[in-house]
Amino acid sequence: MSTAKNKVKFNLKNVHYAIMTSSDDSSASYSTPVAIPGAVSLSMDASGEPENFYADGIAYYVINNNMGYEGDLEIALVPESFRTDVLKEALDANGVLIESADADLTRFALLFEFDGDQKHIRHVMYNCTASRPSIAGQTNEESKEVQTETITITATPLPNGKVRAKTGDTTDATTYAGWYSSVYSPASAAGTAKLSTLTIGSVSLSPSFDADTNSYTATTTDSTNTVSATAPSGVTVTILVNNSSHTSGESATWNSGTNTVTVVASKTGLQSSVYTVTVTKSAS
């Protein structure tokens, strides 16, 4: 059976930004990605073209001049978090956003995906800066037109030369599922962030928990059970119960029938691990 492949890109979705916390010649570190709701479109053009070096009357050598990408991100409304984290607008004591002319330039990673005909390609651009959105508006007329905001994004190479990454036809499921939990780094091949323990009260997991096993099932007659997960130092643990955020060590309330517990172990520079437990709540 042939492998399904993308042929056409459709709408933009799942746009996230992650603030760059450090960068050196070999790698960069980022904060946890934050969602940008209301993304409308993204158009990025390549910057820099190959240049010929001439000698002996011929094109002796072709110089690779990849300077990244530049383009526009159109959003229904730029969220306040992006304005404070990236554009460095400051909230005063009255909750008013203040724009300052001397604000530092903030670098961040931009993550996003497109709907494809068979698979949703997920992307990350590693070294981005953003311009301030223009201020525009118009008076009400007989018909109303939705006004959007546009940010110019410039994505340049990191010191190590990396510009962007995207998922492909053979990307493993764990990497794909954890794409928005932490910024993917090629250094991920050096290791994977994993859990140390995962328990749901005294309910038995099937199979028994193993850090290298990602899918489990469990059955309970209780209305609630405590969901707990731990990880080695430096690894962040995120828990979702039926797509709602959950704190490790607290009780989860089960719906009758099937419930889903998702636990993500993530650390910058490592590949994230996504653990899923399908919990079935049956009658007493």
PDB file of N, CA, C and O in Angstrom, residues 192-233:
ATOM      1  N   THR A 192      15.685  11.742  24.322  1.00  0.00           N
ATOM      2  CA  THR A 192      14.250  11.936  24.404  1.00  0.00           C
ATOM      3  C   THR A 192      13.863  12.217  25.848  1.00  0.00           C
ATOM      4  O   THR A 192      14.354  11.554  26.769  1.00  0.00           O
ATOM      5  N   ALA A 193      13.006  13.209  26.060  1.00  0.00           N
ATOM      6  CA  ALA A 193      12.473  13.478  27.392  1.00  0.00           C
ATOM      7  C   ALA A 193      11.426  12.414  27.719  1.00  0.00           C
ATOM      8  O   ALA A 193      10.539  12.143  26.903  1.00  0.00           O
ATOM      9  N   LYS A 194      11.519  11.821  28.889  1.00  0.00           N
ATOM     10  CA  LYS A 194      10.609  10.738  29.264  1.00  0.00           C
ATOM     11  C   LYS A 194      10.111  10.921  30.689  1.00  0.00           C
ATOM     12  O   LYS A 194      10.714  11.642  31.492  1.00  0.00           O
ATOM     13  N   LEU A 195       9.014  10.261  31.001  1.00  0.00           N
ATOM     14  CA  LEU A 195       8.492  10.239  32.362  1.00  0.00           C
ATOM     15  C   LEU A 195       9.267   9.234  33.204  1.00  0.00           C
ATOM     16  O   LEU A 195       9.844   8.276  32.692  1.00  0.00           O
ATOM     17  N   SER A 196       9.225   9.478  34.513  1.00  0.00           N
ATOM     18  CA  SER A 196       9.766   8.499  35.458  1.00  0.00           C
ATOM     19  C   SER A 196       8.656   7.589  35.968  1.00  0.00           C
ATOM     20  O   SER A 196       8.842   6.374  36.092  1.00  0.00           O
ATOM     21  N   THR A 197       7.497   8.201  36.278  1.00  0.00           N
ATOM     22  CA  THR A 197       6.350   7.427  36.768  1.00  0.00           C
ATOM     23  C   THR A 197       5.063   7.980  36.176  1.00  0.00           C
ATOM     24  O   THR A 197       4.984   9.170  35.833  1.00  0.00           O
ATOM     25  N   LEU A 198       4.058   7.140  36.091  1.00  0.00           N
ATOM     26  CA  LEU A 198       2.718   7.535  35.669  1.00  0.00           C
ATOM     27  C   LEU A 198       1.727   6.620  36.369  1.00  0.00           C
ATOM     28  O   LEU A 198       1.763   5.401  36.171  1.00  0.00           O
ATOM     29  N   THR A 199       0.890   7.188  37.218  1.00  0.00           N
ATOM     30  CA  THR A 199      -0.097   6.397  37.948  1.00  0.00           C
ATOM     31  C   THR A 199      -1.459   7.057  37.886  1.00  0.00           C
ATOM     32  O   THR A 199      -1.565   8.295  37.807  1.00  0.00           O
ATOM     33  N   ILE A 200      -2.500   6.244  37.946  1.00  0.00           N
ATOM     34  CA  ILE A 200      -3.884   6.717  38.038  1.00  0.00           C
ATOM     35  C   ILE A 200      -4.499   6.020  39.241  1.00  0.00           C
ATOM     36  O   ILE A 200      -5.042   4.913  39.132  1.00  0.00           O
ATOM     37  N   GLY A 201      -4.372   6.664  40.405  1.00  0.00           N
ATOM     38  CA  GLY A 201      -4.825   6.062  41.655  1.00  0.00           C
ATOM     39  C   GLY A 201      -4.199   4.697  41.838  1.00  0.00           C
ATOM     40  O   GLY A 201      -3.001   4.503  41.611  1.00  0.00           O
ATOM     41  N   SER A 202      -5.030   3.737  42.227  1.00  0.00           N
ATOM     42  CA  SER A 202      -4.561   2.355  42.364  1.00  0.00           C
ATOM     43  C   SER A 202      -4.987   1.505  41.169  1.00  0.00           C
ATOM     44  O   SER A 202      -4.868   0.280  41.183  1.00  0.00           O
ATOM     45  N   VAL A 203      -5.472   2.188  40.125  1.00  0.00           N
ATOM     46  CA  VAL A 203      -5.936   1.487  38.924  1.00  0.00           C
ATOM     47  C   VAL A 203      -4.740   0.923  38.165  1.00  0.00           C
ATOM     48  O   VAL A 203      -3.690   1.574  38.042  1.00  0.00           O
ATOM     49  N   SER A 204      -4.869  -0.276  37.648  1.00  0.00           N
ATOM     50  CA  SER A 204      -3.786  -0.912  36.903  1.00  0.00           C
ATOM     51  C   SER A 204      -3.743  -0.396  35.472  1.00  0.00           C
ATOM     52  O   SER A 204      -4.786  -0.304  34.807  1.00  0.00           O
ATOM     53  N   LEU A 205      -2.548  -0.048  35.018  1.00  0.00           N
ATOM     54  CA  LEU A 205      -2.360   0.326  33.621  1.00  0.00           C
ATOM     55  C   LEU A 205      -2.036  -0.927  32.820  1.00  0.00           C
ATOM     56  O   LEU A 205      -1.345  -1.829  33.299  1.00  0.00           O
ATOM     57  N   SER A 206      -2.539  -0.975  31.610  1.00  0.00           N
ATOM     58  CA  SER A 206      -2.241  -2.096  30.721  1.00  0.00           C
ATOM     59  C   SER A 206      -1.679  -1.559  29.415  1.00  0.00           C
ATOM     60  O   SER A 206      -2.352  -0.789  28.714  1.00  0.00           O
ATOM     61  N   PRO A 207      -0.404  -1.912  29.111  1.00  0.00           N
ATOM     62  CA  PRO A 207       0.528  -2.700  29.921  1.00  0.00           C
ATOM     63  C   PRO A 207       1.020  -1.901  31.122  1.00  0.00           C
ATOM     64  O   PRO A 207       0.674  -0.724  31.268  1.00  0.00           O
ATOM     65  N   SER A 208       1.826  -2.511  31.976  1.00  0.00           N
ATOM     66  CA  SER A 208       2.407  -1.801  33.105  1.00  0.00           C
ATOM     67  C   SER A 208       3.277  -0.658  32.589  1.00  0.00           C
ATOM     68  O   SER A 208       3.869  -0.748  31.510  1.00  0.00           O
ATOM     69  N   PHE A 209       3.360   0.418  33.380  1.00  0.00           N
ATOM     70  CA  PHE A 209       4.081   1.598  32.904  1.00  0.00           C
ATOM     71  C   PHE A 209       5.543   1.298  32.601  1.00  0.00           C
ATOM     72  O   PHE A 209       6.254   0.650  33.378  1.00  0.00           O
ATOM     73  N   ASP A 210       5.977   1.800  31.469  1.00  0.00           N
ATOM     74  CA  ASP A 210       7.373   1.761  31.054  1.00  0.00           C
ATOM     75  C   ASP A 210       7.639   3.067  30.321  1.00  0.00           C
ATOM     76  O   ASP A 210       6.843   3.486  29.474  1.00  0.00           O
ATOM     77  N   ALA A 211       8.734   3.722  30.648  1.00  0.00           N
ATOM     78  CA  ALA A 211       9.026   5.040  30.074  1.00  0.00           C
ATOM     79  C   ALA A 211       9.083   5.031  28.557  1.00  0.00           C
ATOM     80  O   ALA A 211       8.876   6.068  27.915  1.00  0.00           O
ATOM     81  N   ASP A 212       9.359   3.865  27.973  1.00  0.00           N
ATOM     82  CA  ASP A 212       9.461   3.758  26.519  1.00  0.00           C
ATOM     83  C   ASP A 212       8.150   3.331  25.859  1.00  0.00           C
ATOM     84  O   ASP A 212       8.094   3.186  24.643  1.00  0.00           O
ATOM     85  N   THR A 213       7.099   3.116  26.654  1.00  0.00           N
ATOM     86  CA  THR A 213       5.790   2.738  26.126  1.00  0.00           C
ATOM     87  C   THR A 213       4.863   3.933  26.218  1.00  0.00           C
ATOM     88  O   THR A 213       4.747   4.555  27.282  1.00  0.00           O
ATOM     89  N   ASN A 214       4.191   4.268  25.131  1.00  0.00           N
ATOM     90  CA  ASN A 214       3.432   5.513  25.076  1.00  0.00           C
ATOM     91  C   ASN A 214       1.921   5.363  25.180  1.00  0.00           C
ATOM     92  O   ASN A 214       1.223   6.339  25.466  1.00  0.00           O
ATOM     93  N   SER A 215       1.380   4.168  24.954  1.00  0.00           N
ATOM     94  CA  SER A 215      -0.081   3.995  24.952  1.00  0.00           C
ATOM     95  C   SER A 215      -0.515   2.969  25.987  1.00  0.00           C
ATOM     96  O   SER A 215       0.079   1.885  26.078  1.00  0.00           O
ATOM     97  N   TYR A 216      -1.578   3.317  26.762  1.00  0.00           N
ATOM     98  CA  TYR A 216      -2.068   2.446  27.825  1.00  0.00           C
ATOM     99  C   TYR A 216      -3.596   2.473  27.850  1.00  0.00           C
ATOM    100  O   TYR A 216      -4.230   3.386  27.322  1.00  0.00           O
ATOM    101  N   THR A 217      -4.154   1.469  28.513  1.00  0.00           N
ATOM    102  CA  THR A 217      -5.581   1.455  28.806  1.00  0.00           C
ATOM    103  C   THR A 217      -5.760   1.178  30.295  1.00  0.00           C
ATOM    104  O   THR A 217      -4.877   0.609  30.952  1.00  0.00           O
ATOM    105  N   ALA A 218      -6.902   1.605  30.833  1.00  0.00           N
ATOM    106  CA  ALA A 218      -7.222   1.363  32.239  1.00  0.00           C
ATOM    107  C   ALA A 218      -8.734   1.347  32.387  1.00  0.00           C
ATOM    108  O   ALA A 218      -9.459   1.986  31.611  1.00  0.00           O
ATOM    109  N   THR A 219      -9.224   0.614  33.378  1.00  0.00           N
ATOM    110  CA  THR A 219     -10.657   0.538  33.661  1.00  0.00           C
ATOM    111  C   THR A 219     -10.895   0.855  35.119  1.00  0.00           C
ATOM    112  O   THR A 219     -10.144   0.402  36.002  1.00  0.00           O
ATOM    113  N   THR A 220     -11.915   1.651  35.415  1.00  0.00           N
ATOM    114  CA  THR A 220     -12.235   2.016  36.784  1.00  0.00           C
ATOM    115  C   THR A 220     -13.734   2.080  36.983  1.00  0.00           C
ATOM    116  O   THR A 220     -14.488   2.340  36.033  1.00  0.00           O
ATOM    117  N   THR A 221     -14.159   1.814  38.208  1.00  0.00           N
ATOM    118  CA  THR A 221     -15.564   2.014  38.582  1.00  0.00           C
ATOM    119  C   THR A 221     -15.713   3.238  39.461  1.00  0.00           C
ATOM    120  O   THR A 221     -16.822   3.615  39.839  1.00  0.00           O
ATOM    121  N   ASP A 222     -14.575   3.876  39.801  1.00  0.00           N
ATOM    122  CA  ASP A 222     -14.599   5.070  40.647  1.00  0.00           C
ATOM    123  C   ASP A 222     -15.025   6.291  39.844  1.00  0.00           C
ATOM    124  O   ASP A 222     -14.785   6.376  38.635  1.00  0.00           O
ATOM    125  N   SER A 223     -15.621   7.249  40.540  1.00  0.00           N
ATOM    126  CA  SER A 223     -15.992   8.495  39.862  1.00  0.00           C
ATOM    127  C   SER A 223     -14.785   9.395  39.682  1.00  0.00           C
ATOM    128  O   SER A 223     -14.735  10.218  38.769  1.00  0.00           O
ATOM    129  N   THR A 224     -13.772   9.249  40.558  1.00  0.00           N
ATOM    130  CA  THR A 224     -12.537  10.016  40.453  1.00  0.00           C
ATOM    131  C   THR A 224     -11.345   9.141  40.796  1.00  0.00           C
ATOM    132  O   THR A 224     -11.472   8.167  41.540  1.00  0.00           O
ATOM    133  N   ASN A 225     -10.207   9.495  40.243  1.00  0.00           N
ATOM    134  CA  ASN A 225      -8.930   8.868  40.593  1.00  0.00           C
ATOM    135  C   ASN A 225      -7.838   9.919  40.485  1.00  0.00           C
ATOM    136  O   ASN A 225      -7.930  10.850  39.668  1.00  0.00           O
ATOM    137  N   THR A 226      -6.798   9.771  41.283  1.00  0.00           N
ATOM    138  CA  THR A 226      -5.686  10.717  41.260  1.00  0.00           C
ATOM    139  C   THR A 226      -4.741  10.404  40.109  1.00  0.00           C
ATOM    140  O   THR A 226      -4.271   9.272  39.978  1.00  0.00           O
ATOM    141  N   VAL A 227      -4.478  11.400  39.275  1.00  0.00           N
ATOM    142  CA  VAL A 227      -3.552  11.251  38.156  1.00  0.00           C
ATOM    143  C   VAL A 227      -2.225  11.897  38.544  1.00  0.00           C
ATOM    144  O   VAL A 227      -2.178  13.080  38.868  1.00  0.00           O
ATOM    145  N   SER A 228      -1.155  11.102  38.538  1.00  0.00           N
ATOM    146  CA  SER A 228       0.161  11.608  38.929  1.00  0.00           C
ATOM    147  C   SER A 228       1.206  11.208  37.899  1.00  0.00           C
ATOM    148  O   SER A 228       1.183  10.090  37.382  1.00  0.00           O
ATOM    149  N   ALA A 229       2.117  12.126  37.609  1.00  0.00           N
ATOM    150  CA  ALA A 229       3.222  11.841  36.689  1.00  0.00           C
ATOM    151  C   ALA A 229       4.448  12.595  37.167  1.00  0.00           C
ATOM    152  O   ALA A 229       4.360  13.760  37.558  1.00  0.00           O
ATOM    153  N   THR A 230       5.595  11.934  37.158  1.00  0.00           N
ATOM    154  CA  THR A 230       6.857  12.579  37.533  1.00  0.00           C
ATOM    155  C   THR A 230       7.870  12.356  36.423  1.00  0.00           C
ATOM    156  O   THR A 230       7.731  11.451  35.589  1.00  0.00           O
ATOM    157  N   ALA A 231       8.916  13.194  36.411  1.00  0.00           N
ATOM    158  CA  ALA A 231       9.957  13.112  35.382  1.00  0.00           C
ATOM    159  C   ALA A 231      11.278  13.533  35.989  1.00  0.00           C
ATOM    160  O   ALA A 231      11.319  14.165  37.051  1.00  0.00           O
ATOM    161  N   PRO A 232      12.399  13.207  35.345  1.00  0.00           N
ATOM    162  CA  PRO A 232      13.713  13.631  35.834  1.00  0.00           C
ATOM    163  C   PRO A 232      13.818  15.150  35.893  1.00  0.00           C
ATOM    164  O   PRO A 232      13.053  15.884  35.259  1.00  0.00           O
ATOM    165  N   SER A 233      14.790  15.639  36.643  1.00  0.00           N
ATOM    166  CA  SER A 233      15.003  17.071  36.790  1.00  0.00           C
ATOM    167  C   SER A 233      15.173  17.747  35.431  1.00  0.00           C
ATOM    168  O   SER A 233      15.884  17.246  34.558  1.00  0.00           O
TER     169      SER A 233
END
